[in-house]
Coordinates of C-alpha atoms and ligand atoms in Angstrom, one line a residue:
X1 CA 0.0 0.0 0.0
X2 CA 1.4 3.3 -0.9
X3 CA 2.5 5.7 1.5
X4 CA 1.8 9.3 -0.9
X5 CA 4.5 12.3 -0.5
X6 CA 3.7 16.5 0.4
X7 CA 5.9 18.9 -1.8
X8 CA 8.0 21.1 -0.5
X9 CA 10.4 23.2 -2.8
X10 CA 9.1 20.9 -5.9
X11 CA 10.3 18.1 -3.7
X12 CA 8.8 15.0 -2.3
X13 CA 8.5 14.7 1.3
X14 CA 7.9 11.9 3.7
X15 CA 7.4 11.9 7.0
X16 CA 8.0 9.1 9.8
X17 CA 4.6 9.3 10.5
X18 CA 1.3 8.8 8.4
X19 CA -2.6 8.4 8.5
X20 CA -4.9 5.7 6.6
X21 CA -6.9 7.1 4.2
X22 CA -10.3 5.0 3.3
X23 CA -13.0 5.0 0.5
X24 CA -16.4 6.3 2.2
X25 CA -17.7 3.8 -0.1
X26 CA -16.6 0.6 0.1
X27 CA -14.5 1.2 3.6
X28 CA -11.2 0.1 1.3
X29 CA -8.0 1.7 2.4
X30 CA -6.8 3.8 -0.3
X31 CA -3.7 4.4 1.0
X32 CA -1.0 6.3 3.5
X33 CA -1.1 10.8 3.9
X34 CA 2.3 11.4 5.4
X35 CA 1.9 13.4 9.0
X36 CA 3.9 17.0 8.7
X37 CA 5.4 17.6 12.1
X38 CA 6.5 21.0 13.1
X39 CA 9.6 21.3 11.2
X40 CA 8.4 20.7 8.5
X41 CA 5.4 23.2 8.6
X42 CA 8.2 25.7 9.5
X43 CA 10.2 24.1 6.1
X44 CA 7.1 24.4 4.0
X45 CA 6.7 28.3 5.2
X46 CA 10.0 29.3 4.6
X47 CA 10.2 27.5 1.7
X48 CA 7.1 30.1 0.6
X49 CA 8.7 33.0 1.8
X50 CA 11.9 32.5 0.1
X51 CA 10.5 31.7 -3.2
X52 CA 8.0 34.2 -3.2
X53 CA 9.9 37.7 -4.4
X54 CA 11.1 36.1 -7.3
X55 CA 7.5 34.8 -8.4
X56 CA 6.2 38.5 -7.4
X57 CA 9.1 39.8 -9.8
X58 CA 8.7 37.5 -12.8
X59 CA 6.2 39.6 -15.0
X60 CA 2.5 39.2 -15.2
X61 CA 2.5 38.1 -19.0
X62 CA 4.8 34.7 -17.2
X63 CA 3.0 34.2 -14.3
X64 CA 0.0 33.9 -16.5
X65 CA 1.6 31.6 -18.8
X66 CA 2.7 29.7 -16.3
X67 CA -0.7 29.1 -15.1
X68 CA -2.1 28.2 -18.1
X69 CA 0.4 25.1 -17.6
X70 CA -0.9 24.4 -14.5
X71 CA -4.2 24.2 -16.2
X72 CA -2.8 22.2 -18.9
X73 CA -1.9 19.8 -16.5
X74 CA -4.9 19.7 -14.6
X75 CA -6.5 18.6 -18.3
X76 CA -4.2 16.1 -18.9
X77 CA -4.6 14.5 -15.5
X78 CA -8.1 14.8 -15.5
X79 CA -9.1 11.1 -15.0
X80 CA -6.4 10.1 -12.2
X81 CA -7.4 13.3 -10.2
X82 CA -11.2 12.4 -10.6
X83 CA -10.9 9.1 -9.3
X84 CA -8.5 9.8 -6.2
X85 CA -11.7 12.3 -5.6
X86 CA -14.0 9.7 -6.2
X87 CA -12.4 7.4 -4.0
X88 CA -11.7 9.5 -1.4
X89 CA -14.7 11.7 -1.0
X90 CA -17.1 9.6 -2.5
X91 CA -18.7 11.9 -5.4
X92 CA -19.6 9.5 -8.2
X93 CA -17.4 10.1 -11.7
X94 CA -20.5 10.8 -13.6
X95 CA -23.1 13.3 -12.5
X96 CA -22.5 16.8 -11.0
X97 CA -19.1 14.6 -9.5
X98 CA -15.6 14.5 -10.0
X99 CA -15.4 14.9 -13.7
X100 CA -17.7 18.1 -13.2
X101 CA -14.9 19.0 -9.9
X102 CA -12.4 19.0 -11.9
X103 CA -13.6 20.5 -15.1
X104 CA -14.0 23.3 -12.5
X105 CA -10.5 23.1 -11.5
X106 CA -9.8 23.6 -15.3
X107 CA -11.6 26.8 -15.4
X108 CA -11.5 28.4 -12.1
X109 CA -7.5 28.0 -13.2
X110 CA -7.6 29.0 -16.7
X111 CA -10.4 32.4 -15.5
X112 CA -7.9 33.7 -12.8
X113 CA -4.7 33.9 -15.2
X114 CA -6.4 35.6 -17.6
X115 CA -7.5 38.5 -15.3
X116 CA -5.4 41.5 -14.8
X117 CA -5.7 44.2 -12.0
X118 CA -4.4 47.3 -13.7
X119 CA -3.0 50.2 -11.9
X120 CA -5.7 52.5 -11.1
X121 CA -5.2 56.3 -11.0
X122 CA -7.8 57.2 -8.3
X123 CA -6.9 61.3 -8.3
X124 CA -5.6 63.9 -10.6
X125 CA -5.2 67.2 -11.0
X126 CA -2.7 69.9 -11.9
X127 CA -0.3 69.2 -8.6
X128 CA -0.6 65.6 -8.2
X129 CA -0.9 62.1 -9.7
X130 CA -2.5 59.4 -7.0
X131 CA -2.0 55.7 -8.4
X132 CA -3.2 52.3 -7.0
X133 CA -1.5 49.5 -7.2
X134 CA -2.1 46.1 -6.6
X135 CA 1.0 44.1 -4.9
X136 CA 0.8 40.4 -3.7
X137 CA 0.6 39.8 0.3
X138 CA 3.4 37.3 1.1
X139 CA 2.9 33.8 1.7
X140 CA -0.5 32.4 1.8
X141 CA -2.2 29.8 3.8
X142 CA -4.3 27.7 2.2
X143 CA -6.9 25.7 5.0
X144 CA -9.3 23.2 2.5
X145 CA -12.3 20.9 3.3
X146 CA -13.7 17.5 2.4
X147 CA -16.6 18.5 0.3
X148 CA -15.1 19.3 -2.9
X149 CA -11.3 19.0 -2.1
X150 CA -9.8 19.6 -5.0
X151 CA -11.8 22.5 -6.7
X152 CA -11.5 24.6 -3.4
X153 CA -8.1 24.0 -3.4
X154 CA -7.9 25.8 -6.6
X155 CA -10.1 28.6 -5.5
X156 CA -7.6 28.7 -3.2
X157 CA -4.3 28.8 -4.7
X158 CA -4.6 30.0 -8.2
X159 CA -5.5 33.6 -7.3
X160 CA -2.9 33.9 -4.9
X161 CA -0.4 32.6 -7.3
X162 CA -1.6 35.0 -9.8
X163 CA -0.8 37.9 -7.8
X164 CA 2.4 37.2 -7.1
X165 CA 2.0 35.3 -3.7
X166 CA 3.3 31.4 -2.5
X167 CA 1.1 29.4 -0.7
X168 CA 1.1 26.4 1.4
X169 CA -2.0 24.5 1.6
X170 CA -3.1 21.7 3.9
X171 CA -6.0 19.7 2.7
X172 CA -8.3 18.0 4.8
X173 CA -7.6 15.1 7.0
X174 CA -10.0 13.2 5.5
X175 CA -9.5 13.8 1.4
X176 CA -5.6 14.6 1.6
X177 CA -4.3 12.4 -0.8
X178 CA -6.1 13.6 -3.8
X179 CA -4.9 17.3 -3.3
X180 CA -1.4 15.9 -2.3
X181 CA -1.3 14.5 -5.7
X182 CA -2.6 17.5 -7.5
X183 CA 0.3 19.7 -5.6
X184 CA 2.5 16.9 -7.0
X185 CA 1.7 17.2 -10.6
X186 CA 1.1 21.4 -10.4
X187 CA 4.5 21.4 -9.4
X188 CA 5.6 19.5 -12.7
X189 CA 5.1 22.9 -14.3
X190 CA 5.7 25.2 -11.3
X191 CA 9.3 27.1 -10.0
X192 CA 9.9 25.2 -7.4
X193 CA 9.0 26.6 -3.9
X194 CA 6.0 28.5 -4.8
X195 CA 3.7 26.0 -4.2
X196 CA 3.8 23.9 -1.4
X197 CA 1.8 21.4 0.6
X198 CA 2.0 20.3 4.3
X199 CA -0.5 17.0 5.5
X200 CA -2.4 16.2 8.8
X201 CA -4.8 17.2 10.9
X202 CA -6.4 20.5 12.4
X203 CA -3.4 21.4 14.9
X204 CA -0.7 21.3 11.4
X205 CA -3.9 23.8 10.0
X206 CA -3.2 25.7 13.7
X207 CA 0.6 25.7 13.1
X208 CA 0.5 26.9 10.1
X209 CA -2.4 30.1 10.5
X210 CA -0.4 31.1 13.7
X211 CA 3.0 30.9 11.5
X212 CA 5.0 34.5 11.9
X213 CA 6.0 34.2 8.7
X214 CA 2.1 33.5 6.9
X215 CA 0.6 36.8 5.4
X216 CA -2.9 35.7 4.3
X217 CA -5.3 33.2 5.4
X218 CA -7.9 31.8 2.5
X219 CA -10.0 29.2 4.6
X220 CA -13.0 27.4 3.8
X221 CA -14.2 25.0 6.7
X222 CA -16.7 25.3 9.5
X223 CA -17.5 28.7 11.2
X224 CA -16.0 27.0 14.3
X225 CA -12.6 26.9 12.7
X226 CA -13.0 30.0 11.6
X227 CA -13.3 31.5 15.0
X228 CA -10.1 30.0 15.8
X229 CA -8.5 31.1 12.2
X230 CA -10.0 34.7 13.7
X231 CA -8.1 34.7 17.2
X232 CA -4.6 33.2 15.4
X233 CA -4.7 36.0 12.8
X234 CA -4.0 38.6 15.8
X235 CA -0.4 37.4 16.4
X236 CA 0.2 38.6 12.8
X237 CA -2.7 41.0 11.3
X238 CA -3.0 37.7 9.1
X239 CA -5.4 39.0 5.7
X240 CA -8.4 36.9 6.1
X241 CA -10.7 35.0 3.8
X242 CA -13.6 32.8 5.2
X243 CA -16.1 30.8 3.7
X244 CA -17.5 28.8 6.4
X245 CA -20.7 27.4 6.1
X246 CA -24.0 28.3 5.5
X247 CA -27.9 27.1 5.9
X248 CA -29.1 28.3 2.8
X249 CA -32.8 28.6 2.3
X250 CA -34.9 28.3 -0.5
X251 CA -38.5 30.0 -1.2
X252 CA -40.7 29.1 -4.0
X253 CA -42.8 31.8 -4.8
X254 CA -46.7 31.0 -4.7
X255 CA -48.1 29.8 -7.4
X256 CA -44.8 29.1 -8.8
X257 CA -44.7 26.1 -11.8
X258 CA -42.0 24.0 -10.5
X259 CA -42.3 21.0 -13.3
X260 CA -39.6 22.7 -15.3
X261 CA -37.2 23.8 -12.3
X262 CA -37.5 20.6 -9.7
X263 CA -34.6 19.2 -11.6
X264 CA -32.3 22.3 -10.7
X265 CA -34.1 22.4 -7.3
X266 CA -33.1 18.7 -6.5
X267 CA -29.2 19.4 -7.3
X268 CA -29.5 22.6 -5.7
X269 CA -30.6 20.8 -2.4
X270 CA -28.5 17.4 -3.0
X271 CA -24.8 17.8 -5.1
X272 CA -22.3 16.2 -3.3
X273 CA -25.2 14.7 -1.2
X274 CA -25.8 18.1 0.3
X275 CA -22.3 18.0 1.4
X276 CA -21.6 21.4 0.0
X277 CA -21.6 25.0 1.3
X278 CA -24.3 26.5 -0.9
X279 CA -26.7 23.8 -1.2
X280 CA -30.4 25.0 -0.4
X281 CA -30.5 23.7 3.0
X282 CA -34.5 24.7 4.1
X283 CA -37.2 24.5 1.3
X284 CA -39.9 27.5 2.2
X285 CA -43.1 26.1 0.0
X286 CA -46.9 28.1 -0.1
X287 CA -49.3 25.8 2.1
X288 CA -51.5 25.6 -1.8
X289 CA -48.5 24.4 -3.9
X290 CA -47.1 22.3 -1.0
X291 CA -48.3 19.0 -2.5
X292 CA -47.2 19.5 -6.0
X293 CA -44.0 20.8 -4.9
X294 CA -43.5 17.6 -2.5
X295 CA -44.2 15.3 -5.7
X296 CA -41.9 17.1 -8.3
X297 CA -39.0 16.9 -5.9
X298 CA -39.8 13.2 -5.1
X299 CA -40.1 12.2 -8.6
X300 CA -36.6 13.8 -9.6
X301 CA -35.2 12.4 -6.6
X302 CA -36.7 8.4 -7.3
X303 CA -34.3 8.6 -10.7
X304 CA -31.1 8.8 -9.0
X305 CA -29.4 5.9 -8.3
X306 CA -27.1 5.7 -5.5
X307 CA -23.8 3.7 -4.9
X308 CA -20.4 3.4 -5.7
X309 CA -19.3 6.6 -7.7
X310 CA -16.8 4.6 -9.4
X311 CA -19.2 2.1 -11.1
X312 CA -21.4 3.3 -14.4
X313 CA -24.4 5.2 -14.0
X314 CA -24.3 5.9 -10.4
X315 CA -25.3 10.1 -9.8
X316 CA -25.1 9.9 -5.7
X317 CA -22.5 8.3 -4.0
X318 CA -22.4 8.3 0.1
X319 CA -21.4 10.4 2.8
X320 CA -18.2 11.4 3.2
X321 CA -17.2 10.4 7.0
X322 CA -18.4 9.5 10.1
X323 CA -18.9 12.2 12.3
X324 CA -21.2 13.9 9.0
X325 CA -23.1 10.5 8.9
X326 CA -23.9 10.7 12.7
X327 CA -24.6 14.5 12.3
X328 CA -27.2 13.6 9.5
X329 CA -28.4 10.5 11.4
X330 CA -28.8 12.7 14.5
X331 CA -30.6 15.4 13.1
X332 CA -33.6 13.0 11.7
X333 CA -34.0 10.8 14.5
X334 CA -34.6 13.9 15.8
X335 CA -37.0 15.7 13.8
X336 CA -38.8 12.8 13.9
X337 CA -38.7 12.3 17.3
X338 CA -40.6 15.6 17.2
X339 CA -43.2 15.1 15.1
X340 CA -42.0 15.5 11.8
X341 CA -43.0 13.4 8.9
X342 CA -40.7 11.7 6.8
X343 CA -41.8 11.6 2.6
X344 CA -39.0 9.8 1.7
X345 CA -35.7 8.1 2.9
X346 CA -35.3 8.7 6.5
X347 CA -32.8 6.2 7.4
X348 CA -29.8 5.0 7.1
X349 CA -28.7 2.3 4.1
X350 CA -27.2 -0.9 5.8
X351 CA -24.1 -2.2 5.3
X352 CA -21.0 -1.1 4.1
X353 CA -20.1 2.9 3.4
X354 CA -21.7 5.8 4.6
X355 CA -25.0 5.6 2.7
X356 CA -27.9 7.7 3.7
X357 CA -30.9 8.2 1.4
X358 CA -31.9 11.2 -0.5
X359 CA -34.2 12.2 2.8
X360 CA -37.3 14.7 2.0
X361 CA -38.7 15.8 5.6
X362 CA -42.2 17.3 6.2
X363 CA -44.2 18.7 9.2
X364 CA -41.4 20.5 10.3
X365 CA -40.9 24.2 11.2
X366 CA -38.0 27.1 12.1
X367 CA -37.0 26.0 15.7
X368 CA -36.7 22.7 14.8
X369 CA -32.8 21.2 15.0
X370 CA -32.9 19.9 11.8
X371 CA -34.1 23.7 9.9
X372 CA -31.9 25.6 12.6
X373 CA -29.0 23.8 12.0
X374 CA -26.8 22.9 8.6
X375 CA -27.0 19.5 7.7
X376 CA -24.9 19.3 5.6
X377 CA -26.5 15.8 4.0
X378 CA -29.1 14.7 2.2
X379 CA -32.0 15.9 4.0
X380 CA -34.0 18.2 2.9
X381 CA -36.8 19.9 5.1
X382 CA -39.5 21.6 3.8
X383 CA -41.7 24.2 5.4
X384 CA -44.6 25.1 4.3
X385 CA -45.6 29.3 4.4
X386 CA -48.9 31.4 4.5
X387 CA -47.0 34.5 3.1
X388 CA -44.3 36.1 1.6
X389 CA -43.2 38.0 4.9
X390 CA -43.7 35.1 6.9
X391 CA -41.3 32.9 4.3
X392 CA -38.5 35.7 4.2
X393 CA -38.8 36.1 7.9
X394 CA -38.0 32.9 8.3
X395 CA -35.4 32.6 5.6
X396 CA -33.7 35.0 7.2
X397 CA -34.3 34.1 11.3
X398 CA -30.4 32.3 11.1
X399 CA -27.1 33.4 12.2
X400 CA -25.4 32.1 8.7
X401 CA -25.9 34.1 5.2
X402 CA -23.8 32.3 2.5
X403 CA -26.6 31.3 -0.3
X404 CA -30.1 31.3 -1.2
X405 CA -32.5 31.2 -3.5
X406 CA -35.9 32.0 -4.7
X407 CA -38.2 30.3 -7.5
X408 CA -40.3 32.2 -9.5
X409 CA -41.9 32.5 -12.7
X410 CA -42.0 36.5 -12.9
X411 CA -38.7 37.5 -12.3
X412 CA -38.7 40.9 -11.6
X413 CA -40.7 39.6 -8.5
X414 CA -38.0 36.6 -7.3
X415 CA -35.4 39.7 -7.9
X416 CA -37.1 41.8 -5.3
X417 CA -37.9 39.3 -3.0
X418 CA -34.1 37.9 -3.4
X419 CA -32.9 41.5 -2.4
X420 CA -34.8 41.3 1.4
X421 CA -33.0 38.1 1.6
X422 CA -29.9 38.3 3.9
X423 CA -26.8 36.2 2.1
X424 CA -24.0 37.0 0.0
X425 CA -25.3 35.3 -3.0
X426 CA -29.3 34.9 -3.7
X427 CA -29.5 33.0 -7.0
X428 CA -33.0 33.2 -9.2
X429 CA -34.3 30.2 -10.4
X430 CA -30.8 28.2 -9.9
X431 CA -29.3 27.4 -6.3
X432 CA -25.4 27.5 -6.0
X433 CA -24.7 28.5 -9.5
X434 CA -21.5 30.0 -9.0
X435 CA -19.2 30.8 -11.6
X436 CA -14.8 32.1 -11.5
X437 CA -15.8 35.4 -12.6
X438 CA -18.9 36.1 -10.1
X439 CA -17.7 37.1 -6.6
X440 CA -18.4 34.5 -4.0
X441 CA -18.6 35.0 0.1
X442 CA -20.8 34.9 2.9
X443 CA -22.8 37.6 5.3
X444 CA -22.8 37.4 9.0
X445 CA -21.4 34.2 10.3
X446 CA -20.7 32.5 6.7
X447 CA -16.9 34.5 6.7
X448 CA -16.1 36.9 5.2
X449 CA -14.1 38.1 2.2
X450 CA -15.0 37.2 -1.5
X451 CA -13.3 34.9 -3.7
X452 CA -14.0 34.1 -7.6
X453 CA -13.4 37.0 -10.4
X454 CA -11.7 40.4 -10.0
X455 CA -12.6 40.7 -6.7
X456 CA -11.6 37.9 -5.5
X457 CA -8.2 38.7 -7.0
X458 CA -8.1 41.8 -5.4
X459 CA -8.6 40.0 -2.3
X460 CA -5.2 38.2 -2.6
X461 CA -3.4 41.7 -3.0
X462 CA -2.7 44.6 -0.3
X463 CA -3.1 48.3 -2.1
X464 CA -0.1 50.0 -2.7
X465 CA -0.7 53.8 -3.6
X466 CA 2.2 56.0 -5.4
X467 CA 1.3 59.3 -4.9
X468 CA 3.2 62.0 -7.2
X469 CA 3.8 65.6 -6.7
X470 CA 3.8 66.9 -10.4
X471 CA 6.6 69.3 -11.3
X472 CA 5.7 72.8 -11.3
X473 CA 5.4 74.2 -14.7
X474 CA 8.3 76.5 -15.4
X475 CA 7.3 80.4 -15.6
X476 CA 7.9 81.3 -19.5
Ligands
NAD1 P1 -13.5 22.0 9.5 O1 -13.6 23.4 9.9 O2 -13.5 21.0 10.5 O3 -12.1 21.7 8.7 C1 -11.7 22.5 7.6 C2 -10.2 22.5 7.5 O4 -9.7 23.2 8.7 C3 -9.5 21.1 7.6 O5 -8.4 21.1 6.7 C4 -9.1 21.0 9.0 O6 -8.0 20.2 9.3 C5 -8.6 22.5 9.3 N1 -8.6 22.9 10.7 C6 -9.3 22.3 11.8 N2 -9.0 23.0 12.9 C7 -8.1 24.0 12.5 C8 -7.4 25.0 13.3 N3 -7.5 25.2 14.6 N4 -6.6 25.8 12.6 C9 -6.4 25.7 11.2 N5 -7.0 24.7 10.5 C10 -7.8 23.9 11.1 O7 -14.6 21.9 8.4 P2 -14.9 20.6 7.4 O8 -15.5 19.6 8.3 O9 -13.8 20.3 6.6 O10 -16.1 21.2 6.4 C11 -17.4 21.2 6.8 C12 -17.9 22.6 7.1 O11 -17.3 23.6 6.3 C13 -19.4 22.7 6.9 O12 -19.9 23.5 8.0 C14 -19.5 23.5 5.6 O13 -20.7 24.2 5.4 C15 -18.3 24.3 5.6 N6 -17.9 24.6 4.2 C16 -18.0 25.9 3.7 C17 -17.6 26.2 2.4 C18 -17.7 27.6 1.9 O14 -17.3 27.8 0.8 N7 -18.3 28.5 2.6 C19 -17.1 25.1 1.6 C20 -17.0 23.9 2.2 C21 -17.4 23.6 3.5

């Protein structure tokens, strides 16, 4: 059984120590993640800093050029990345799954090295010239979760590269080998040093965010992590990005004709089995279109078949670990211990691999555990409304604001009712449709920051402004 390598300075690294990593599956160990120690975190961060002011210097025409490699070779290793993502996290090939990841990966590469950030001149006038410029931050650290561990590893690391920063990433603990092998094969095209990768746990994420020598922060994980990201980032004044999680809602206007849109409702909900940040997480339905709503959604949802992502025609693999299986388990059994009703699924698939049905949850209300909190799974409860004010109000009653969405067939309508909603993003018609040239972020306790698009470029830069007295003209 193979025992997979980190990169630092373009160079394979072992450590003495490693972790098992296993298919969510099929329970098969896929292999061994080596375990960074402290050293080595401190190796893969100086390693950054050295390399980074000659990657900051090289021009922007190169560093875009040398991108366009990286996404090169994310092309050409296509198929061996999807099925270490397959393997590991459990999304099937086929489907909204790790083909579609890393098609992603392709483009949310190839989208950032094309942008520029010119210099701005924000002033002028007869005595002086005020310019802005964009310059990178230093060394980034990259923090990535399970859900889609390769493509937010990319959100990740491309922009910062593309400004002119280094980075060091740590993937998850549970889908590190996948990333570690896409570090591996970036760095086939990379200077050596610039990008680097460290393996293990949260405390080598904690050595690494309260590194001295770190400049930014882009995390995605739980709002929990993020708190601790927060405090770390004192030591420093580490830049922060955050995109922890959210509990997006959902509210069909009334009247709404959902036989064209369940489809795009029922991936909104359930890509990556709900595992996902911005998956529609609470379904607010009128108390009239309640029961035709309840029957498009279960009649999209009784054509997916469910297994192992690596075998042909399977669209919805399992659960990615443990502790998110008990989580999901946890929150039905209670709902139903409460008085919900269950439409369809409702428990766990026996036998081997984190299974769980796609779960549709009825007679259930805000205050409830299972609409309070995020899922994250493939539950989906749905709440039925008397009116608009009452659905936003209760769209809104949550402490998260990532995504949301609203289904209409008048648009201008679902656009007015999406601005009183409070998240970063509220999609029309479409949940989670995000895009590399559309800023991406949460409100309130989803993070904060933006990634995706110029924005999100900017966001890997610290302003610069060269301000110019102009010369006097001469008397004649
Ligand atoms: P997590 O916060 O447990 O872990 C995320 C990463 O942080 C992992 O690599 C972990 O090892 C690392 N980490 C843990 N403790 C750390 C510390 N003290 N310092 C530094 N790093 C540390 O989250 P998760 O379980 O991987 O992901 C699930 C959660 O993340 C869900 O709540 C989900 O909604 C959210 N999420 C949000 C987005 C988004 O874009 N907003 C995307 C994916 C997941």
């Amino acid at each position: 059984m193979n025992t997979y390598s980190f990169t630092i300075n373009g160079e394979a690294i072992s450590s003495p120590q490693s972790f098992e990593v296993k298919n969510p599956a099929t329970g098969e160990l896929l292999g061994y993640a080596p375990l960074a120690n402290a050293d080595q975190v401190d190796q893969a961060v100086a390693t950054a800093k050295a390399s980074q002011i000659a990657w900051a210097a090289k021009s922007e025409e190169e560093r875009k050029s040398i991108l366009m490699q990286v996404a090169q070779v994310l092309t050409d290793n296509t198929e061996y990345l999807a099925h270490w993502i397959t393997k590991e996290q459990g999304k099937p090939l086929a489907g909204p799954g790790s083909l579609f990841e890393m098609q992603a990966c392709v483009g949310w590469t190839q989208v950032p090295a094309s942008l520029d950030l010119p210099v701005e001149v924000v002033f002028e006038d007869d005595s002086r010239r005020d310019e802005l410029h964009r310059k990178p931050i230093g060394v980034v650290a990259a923090i990535a979760p399970w859900n889609w561990p390769l493509m937010i590893a990319i959100w990740q690391i491309i922009p910062a590269l593309r400004a002119g920063n280094t980075v060091v990433i740590k993937p998850s603990e549970y889908t590190t080998i996948g990333t570690l092998e896409m570090v591996r094969l970036m760095n086939t095209v990379l200077p050596a040093g610039v990008l680097n990768s460290v393996s293990g746990a949260g405390n080598i994420g904690a050595m690494l965010v309260e590194h001295q020598d770190v400049d930014k922060i882009m995390f995605t994980g739980s709002t929990g992590t993020a708190r601790k990201i927060i405090e770390a980032s004192g030591g420093n004044m580490t830049r922060l990005t955050l995109e922890c999680g959210g509990n997006d809602p959902a509210v069909i206007l009334p009247g709404t004709d959902m036989s064209t849109k369940a489809g795009d409702l029922f991936w909104g909900s359930f890509i990556n089995m709900g595992q996902t940040c911005a998956c529609a997480k609470r379904l607010y339905v009128h108390e009239d279109d309640y029961d035709s709503v309840v029957a498009a959604l279960d009649a999209v949802a009784g054509q997916m078949p469910m297994g192992n992502g690596m075998e042909e025609g399977i669209v919805l693999g399992p659960i990615q670990n443990q502790m998110q299986f008990d989580k999901v388990n946890d929150l039905v059994e209670d709902a139903k211990a409460n008085g919900a009703s269950i439409i369809r699924g409702g428990q766990a698939i026996e036998g081997v691999g984190y299974f769980y049905p796609i779960t549709l949850v009825g007679d259930i209300d805000n205050g409830s555990r299972l609409v309070d909190e995020e899922q994250f799974g493939p539950v989906l409860p749905i709440i039925k409304y008397r009116d608009l004010d009452e659905a936003i109000g209760k769209a809104n009653d949550t402490r998260t604001g990532l995504g949301a969405s609203v289904w209409g067939d008048d648009l201008e309508e679902a656009a007015r009712v999406a601005s009183r909603i409070e998240a970063g993003t509220v999609w029309v018609n479409q949940h989670g449709a995000i895009h590399p040239m559309v800023p991406f972020g949460g409100v309130k306790d989803s993070g904060y920051g933006v990634e995706f698009g110029v924005e999100g470029l900017k966001s890997v830069t610290q302003p610069q402004i060269i301000s110019i007295k102009k010369a006097v003209p001469a008397e004649a």
